[in-house]
Short mmCIF file of C-alpha atoms and ligand atoms in Angstrom, two decimals:
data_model
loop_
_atom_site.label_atom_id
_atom_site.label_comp_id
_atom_site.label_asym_id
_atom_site.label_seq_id
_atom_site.Cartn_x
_atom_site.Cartn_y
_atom_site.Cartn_z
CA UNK A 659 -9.35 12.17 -1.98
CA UNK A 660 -8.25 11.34 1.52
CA UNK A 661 -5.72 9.02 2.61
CA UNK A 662 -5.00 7.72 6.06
CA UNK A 663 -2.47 4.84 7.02
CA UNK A 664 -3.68 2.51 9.38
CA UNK A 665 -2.14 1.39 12.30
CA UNK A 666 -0.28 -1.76 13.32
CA UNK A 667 -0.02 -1.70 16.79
CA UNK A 668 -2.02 0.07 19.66
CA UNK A 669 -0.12 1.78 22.76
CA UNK A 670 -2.11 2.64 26.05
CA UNK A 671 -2.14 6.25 24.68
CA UNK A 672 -3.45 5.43 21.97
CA UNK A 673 -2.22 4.28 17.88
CA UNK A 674 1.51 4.19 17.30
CA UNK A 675 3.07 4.98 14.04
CA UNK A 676 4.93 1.80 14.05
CA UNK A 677 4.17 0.62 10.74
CA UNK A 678 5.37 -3.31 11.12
CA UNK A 679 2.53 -3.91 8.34
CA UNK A 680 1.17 -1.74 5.82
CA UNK A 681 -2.42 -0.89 4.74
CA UNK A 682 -3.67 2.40 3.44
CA UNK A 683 -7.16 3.50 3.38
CA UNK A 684 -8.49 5.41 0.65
CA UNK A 685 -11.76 7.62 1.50
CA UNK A 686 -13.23 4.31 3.42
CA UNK A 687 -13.61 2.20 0.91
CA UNK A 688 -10.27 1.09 -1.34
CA UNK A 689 -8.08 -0.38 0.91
CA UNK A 690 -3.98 -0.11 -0.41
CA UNK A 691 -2.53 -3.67 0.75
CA UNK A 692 -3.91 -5.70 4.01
CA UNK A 693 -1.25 -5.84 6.00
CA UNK A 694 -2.68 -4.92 8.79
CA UNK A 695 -6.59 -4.06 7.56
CA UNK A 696 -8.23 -7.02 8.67
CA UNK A 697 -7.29 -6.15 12.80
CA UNK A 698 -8.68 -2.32 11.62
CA UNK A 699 -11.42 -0.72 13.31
CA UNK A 700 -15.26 -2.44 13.52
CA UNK A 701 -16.51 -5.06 11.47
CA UNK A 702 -18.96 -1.94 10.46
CA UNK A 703 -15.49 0.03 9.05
CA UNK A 704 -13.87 -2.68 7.27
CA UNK A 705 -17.59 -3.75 5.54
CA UNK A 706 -17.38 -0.58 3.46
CA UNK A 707 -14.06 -1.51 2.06
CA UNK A 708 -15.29 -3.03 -1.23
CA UNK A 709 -11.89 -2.44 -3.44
CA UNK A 710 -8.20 -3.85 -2.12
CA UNK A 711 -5.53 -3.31 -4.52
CA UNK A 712 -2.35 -5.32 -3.34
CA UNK A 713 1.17 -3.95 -4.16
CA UNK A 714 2.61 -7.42 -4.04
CA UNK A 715 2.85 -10.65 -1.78
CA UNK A 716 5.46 -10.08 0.64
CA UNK A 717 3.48 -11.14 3.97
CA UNK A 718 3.48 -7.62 5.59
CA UNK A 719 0.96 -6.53 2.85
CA UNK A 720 -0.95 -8.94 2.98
CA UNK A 721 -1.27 -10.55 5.75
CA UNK A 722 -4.56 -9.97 7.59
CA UNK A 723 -6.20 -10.55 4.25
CA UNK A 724 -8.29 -13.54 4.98
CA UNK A 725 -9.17 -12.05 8.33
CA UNK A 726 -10.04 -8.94 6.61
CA UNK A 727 -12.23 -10.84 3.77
CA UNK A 728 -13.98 -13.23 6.34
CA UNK A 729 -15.03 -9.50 8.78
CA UNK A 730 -16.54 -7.95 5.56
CA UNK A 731 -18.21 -10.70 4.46
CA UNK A 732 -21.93 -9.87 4.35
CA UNK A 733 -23.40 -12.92 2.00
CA UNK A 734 -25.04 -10.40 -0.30
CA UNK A 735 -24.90 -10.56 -4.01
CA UNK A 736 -21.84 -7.96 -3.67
CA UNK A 737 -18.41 -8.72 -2.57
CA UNK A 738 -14.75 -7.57 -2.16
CA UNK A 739 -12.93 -7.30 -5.24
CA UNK A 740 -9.27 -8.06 -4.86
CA UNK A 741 -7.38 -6.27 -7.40
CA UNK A 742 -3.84 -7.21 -8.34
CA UNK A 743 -1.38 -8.35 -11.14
CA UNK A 744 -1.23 -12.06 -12.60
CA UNK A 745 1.56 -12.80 -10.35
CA UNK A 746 -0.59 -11.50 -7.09
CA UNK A 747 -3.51 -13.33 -7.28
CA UNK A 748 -1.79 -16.58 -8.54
CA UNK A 749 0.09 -16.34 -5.12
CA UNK A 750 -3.34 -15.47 -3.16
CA UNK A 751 -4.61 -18.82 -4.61
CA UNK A 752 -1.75 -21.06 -4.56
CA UNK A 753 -0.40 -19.83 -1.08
CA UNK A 754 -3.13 -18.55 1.14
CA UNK A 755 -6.69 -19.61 -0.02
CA UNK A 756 -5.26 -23.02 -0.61
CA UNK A 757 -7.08 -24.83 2.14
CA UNK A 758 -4.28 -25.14 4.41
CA UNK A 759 -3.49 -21.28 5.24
CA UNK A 760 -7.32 -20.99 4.92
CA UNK A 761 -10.67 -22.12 3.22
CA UNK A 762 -10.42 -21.88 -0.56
CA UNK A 763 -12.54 -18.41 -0.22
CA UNK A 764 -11.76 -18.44 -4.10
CA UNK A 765 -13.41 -21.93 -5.07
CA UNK A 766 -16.46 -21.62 -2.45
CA UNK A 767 -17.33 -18.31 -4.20
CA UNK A 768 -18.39 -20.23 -6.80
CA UNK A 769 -21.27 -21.95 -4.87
CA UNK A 770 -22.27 -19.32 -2.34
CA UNK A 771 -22.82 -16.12 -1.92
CA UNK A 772 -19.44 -15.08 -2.77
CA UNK A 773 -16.26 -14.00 -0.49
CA UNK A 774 -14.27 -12.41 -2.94
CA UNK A 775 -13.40 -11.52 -6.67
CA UNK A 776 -10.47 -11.32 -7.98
CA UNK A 777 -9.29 -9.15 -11.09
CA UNK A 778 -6.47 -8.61 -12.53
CA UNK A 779 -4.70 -5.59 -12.73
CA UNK A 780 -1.55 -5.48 -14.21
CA UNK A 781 1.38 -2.59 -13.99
CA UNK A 782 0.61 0.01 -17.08
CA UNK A 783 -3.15 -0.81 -16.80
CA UNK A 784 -5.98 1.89 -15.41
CA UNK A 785 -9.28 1.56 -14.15
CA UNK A 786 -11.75 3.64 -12.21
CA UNK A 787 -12.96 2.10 -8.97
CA UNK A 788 -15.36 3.76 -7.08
CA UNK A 789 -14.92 7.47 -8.85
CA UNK A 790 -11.19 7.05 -8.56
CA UNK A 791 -9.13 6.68 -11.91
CA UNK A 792 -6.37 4.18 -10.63
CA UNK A 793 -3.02 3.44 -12.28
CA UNK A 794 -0.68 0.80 -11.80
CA UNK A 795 3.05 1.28 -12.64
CA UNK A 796 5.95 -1.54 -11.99
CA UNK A 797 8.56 -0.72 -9.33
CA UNK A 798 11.47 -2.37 -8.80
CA UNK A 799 11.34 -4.36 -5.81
CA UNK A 800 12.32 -8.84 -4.86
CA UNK A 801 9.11 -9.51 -6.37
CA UNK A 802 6.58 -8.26 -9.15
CA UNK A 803 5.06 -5.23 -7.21
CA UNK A 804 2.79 -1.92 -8.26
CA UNK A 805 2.83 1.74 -7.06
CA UNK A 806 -0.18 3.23 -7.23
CA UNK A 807 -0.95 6.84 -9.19
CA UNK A 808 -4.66 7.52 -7.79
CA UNK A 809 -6.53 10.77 -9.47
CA UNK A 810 -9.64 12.27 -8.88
CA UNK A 811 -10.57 15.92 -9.69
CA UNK A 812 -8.81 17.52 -6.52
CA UNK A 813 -5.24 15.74 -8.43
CA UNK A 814 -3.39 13.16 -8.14
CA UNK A 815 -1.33 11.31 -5.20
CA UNK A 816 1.13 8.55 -5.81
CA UNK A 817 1.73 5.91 -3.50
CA UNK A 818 5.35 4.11 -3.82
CA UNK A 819 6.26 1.05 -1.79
CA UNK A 820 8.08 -1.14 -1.60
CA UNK A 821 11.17 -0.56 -3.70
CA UNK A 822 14.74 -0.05 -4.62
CA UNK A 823 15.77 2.64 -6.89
CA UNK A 824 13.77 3.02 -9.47
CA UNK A 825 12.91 4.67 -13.02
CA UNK A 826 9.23 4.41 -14.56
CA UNK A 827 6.94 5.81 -11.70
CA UNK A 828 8.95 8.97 -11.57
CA UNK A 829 8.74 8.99 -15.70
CA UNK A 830 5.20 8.63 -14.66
CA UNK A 831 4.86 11.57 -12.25
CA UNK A 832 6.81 14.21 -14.38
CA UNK A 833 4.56 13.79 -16.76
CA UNK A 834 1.88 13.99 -14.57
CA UNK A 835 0.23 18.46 -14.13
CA UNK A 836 -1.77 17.50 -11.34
CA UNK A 837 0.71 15.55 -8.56
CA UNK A 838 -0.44 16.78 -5.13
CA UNK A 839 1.89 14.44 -2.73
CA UNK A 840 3.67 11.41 -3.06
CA UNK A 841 4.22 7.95 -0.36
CA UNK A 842 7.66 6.75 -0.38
CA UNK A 843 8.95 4.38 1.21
CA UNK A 844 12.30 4.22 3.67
CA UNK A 845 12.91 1.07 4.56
CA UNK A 846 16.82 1.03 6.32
CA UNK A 847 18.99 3.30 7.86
CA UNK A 848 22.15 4.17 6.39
CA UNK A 849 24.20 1.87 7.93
CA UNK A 850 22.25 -0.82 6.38
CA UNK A 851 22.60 -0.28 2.60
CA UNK A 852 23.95 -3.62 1.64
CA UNK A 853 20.58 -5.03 3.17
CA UNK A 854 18.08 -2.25 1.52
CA UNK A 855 20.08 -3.49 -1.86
CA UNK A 856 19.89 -7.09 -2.07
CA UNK A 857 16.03 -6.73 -0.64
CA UNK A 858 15.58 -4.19 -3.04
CA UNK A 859 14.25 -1.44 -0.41
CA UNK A 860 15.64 2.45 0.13
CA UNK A 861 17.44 4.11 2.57
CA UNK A 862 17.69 7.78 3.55
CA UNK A 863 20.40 8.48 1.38
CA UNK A 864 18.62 6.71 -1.60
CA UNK A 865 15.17 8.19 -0.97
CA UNK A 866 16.86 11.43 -1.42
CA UNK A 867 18.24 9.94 -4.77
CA UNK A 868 15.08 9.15 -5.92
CA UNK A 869 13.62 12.41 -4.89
CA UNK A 870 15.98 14.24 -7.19
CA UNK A 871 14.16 12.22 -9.99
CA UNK A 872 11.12 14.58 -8.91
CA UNK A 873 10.83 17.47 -10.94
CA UNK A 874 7.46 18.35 -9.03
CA UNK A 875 8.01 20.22 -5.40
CA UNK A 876 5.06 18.71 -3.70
CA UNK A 877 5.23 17.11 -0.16
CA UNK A 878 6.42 13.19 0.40
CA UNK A 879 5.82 11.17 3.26
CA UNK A 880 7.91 8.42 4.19
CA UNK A 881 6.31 5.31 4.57
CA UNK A 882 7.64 1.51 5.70
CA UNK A 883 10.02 2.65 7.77
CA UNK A 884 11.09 -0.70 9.40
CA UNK A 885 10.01 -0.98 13.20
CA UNK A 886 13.10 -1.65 15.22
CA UNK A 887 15.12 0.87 12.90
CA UNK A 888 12.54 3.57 13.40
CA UNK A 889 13.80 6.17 15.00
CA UNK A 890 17.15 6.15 12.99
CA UNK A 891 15.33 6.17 10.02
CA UNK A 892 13.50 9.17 11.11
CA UNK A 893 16.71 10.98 12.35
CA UNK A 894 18.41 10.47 8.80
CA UNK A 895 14.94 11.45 7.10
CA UNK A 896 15.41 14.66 9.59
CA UNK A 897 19.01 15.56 8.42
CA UNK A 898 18.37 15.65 4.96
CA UNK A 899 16.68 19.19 5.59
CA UNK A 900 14.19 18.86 3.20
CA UNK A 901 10.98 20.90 3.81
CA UNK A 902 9.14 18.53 2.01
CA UNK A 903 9.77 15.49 3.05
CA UNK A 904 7.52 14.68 6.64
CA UNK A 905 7.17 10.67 7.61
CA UNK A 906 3.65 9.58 7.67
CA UNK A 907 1.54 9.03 10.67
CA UNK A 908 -1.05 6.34 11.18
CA UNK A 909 -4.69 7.37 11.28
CA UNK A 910 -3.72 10.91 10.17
CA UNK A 911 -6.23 11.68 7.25
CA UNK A 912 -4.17 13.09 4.59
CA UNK A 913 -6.23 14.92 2.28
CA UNK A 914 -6.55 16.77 -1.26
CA UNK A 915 -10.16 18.35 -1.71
CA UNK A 916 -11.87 18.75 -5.38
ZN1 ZN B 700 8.10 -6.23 0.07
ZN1 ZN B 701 6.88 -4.33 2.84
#
């Protein structure tokens, strides 16, 4: 399984790891949330995406969506299947393929060579999609929203965002013999706990909370780290001193072999 976060935002030197939206890429062709995978790449790189599994609504995970639906539209038989809980999809229809945000994609499927299925997938539920076994636990977060346990035979990794603290995905992972890494998210510094609770995000401090909820010792990368706070998020993630914890770069292809 590989594992690469995409970028947001370009620099003349090249992709930052500014992560003002989020969409992770699993081995080219699940797509994590679509934040930011629609502006991704070639028209080429986002047609083998087949398989988005959305975490929940909030706009930075989903917001190049339609963009990324219309670029990988081929008007073949097959289509992208947009995978997500009740709640998800209900928004998707009601809020964005609604005819005002966009074209009903959803209705027009039904006459043409369709845009997009939808399926739902909800928290406790596990499929395979594309020779991945994929699990959906509830987190704890404003809205309804997943983490992500994905296992193939090289393990498993988890994917966590966005939350507060939380109890049932590290239930999850202790039970789990084959954890190989885990994405957390860090939303807030320190300084700006009161926001990270009402909005139902983490800090440093509470990251490391969660963490000791971790019996496994495997490596976590911190993830939605918010892009003005950056840097202070990433000098509280340093002072924990915790060898295991590194935060995530874009386009780095995190890996696990089988
Ligand atoms: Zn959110
Ligand atoms: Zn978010």
């Amino acid at each position: 399984m590989k594992i690469t976060l995409l970028p947001s935002t370009l620099h003349p030197s090249g992709a930052t790891d500014f992560q003002y939206a989020s969409s992770y890429l699993v081995n080219d062709s699940i797509a994590i949330d679509a934040g930011t995978l629609g502006f991704y790449g070639s028209v080429q790189q986002q047609e083998k995406v087949r398989h988005v599994l959305i975490t929940h609504t909030h706009i930075d995970h989903i917001a190049t969506l339609p963009i990324f639906i219309e670029n990988a539209y081929t008007a073949g038989p097959e289509c992208v299947t947009v995978h997500g809980s009740q709640t998800v999809l209900d928004c998707l229809q009601n809020d964005v393929f609604n005819n005002r945000l966009w074209p009903d994609f959803i209705e027009l499927s039904k006459h043409m060579p369709p845009f997009l299925k939808l399926s739902v997938f909800e928290p406790g539920e596990t499929r395979e999609i594309d020779g991945l076994r994929v699990e959906a636990i509830a987190i704890d977060h404003v809205v309804p929203t997943s983490a992500f346990l994905l296992t193939d035979s090289g393990g498993s990794v988890l994917l966590v965002t966005d939350t507060g603290p939380t109890e049932a995905v590290w239930f999850r992972a202790n039970q789990l013999t084959d954890l190989r890494a885990v994405f957390l998210e860090v939303t807030f510094p320190n300084s700006m706990g009161y926001l990270a609770g009402v909005s139902r995000h983490l800090t440093p401090d509470s990251f490391a909370g969660e963490l000791l909820k971790l019996k496994h010792k495997v490596p976590v990368y911190a993830i939605h780290l918010k892009g003005r706070m950056r840097q202070r998020v990433v000098d509280e993630i340093v002072e924990l001193d915790n060898p295991l914890v590194k935060v995530a770069e874009t386009l780095t292809q995190y890996g696990w072999k089988t």
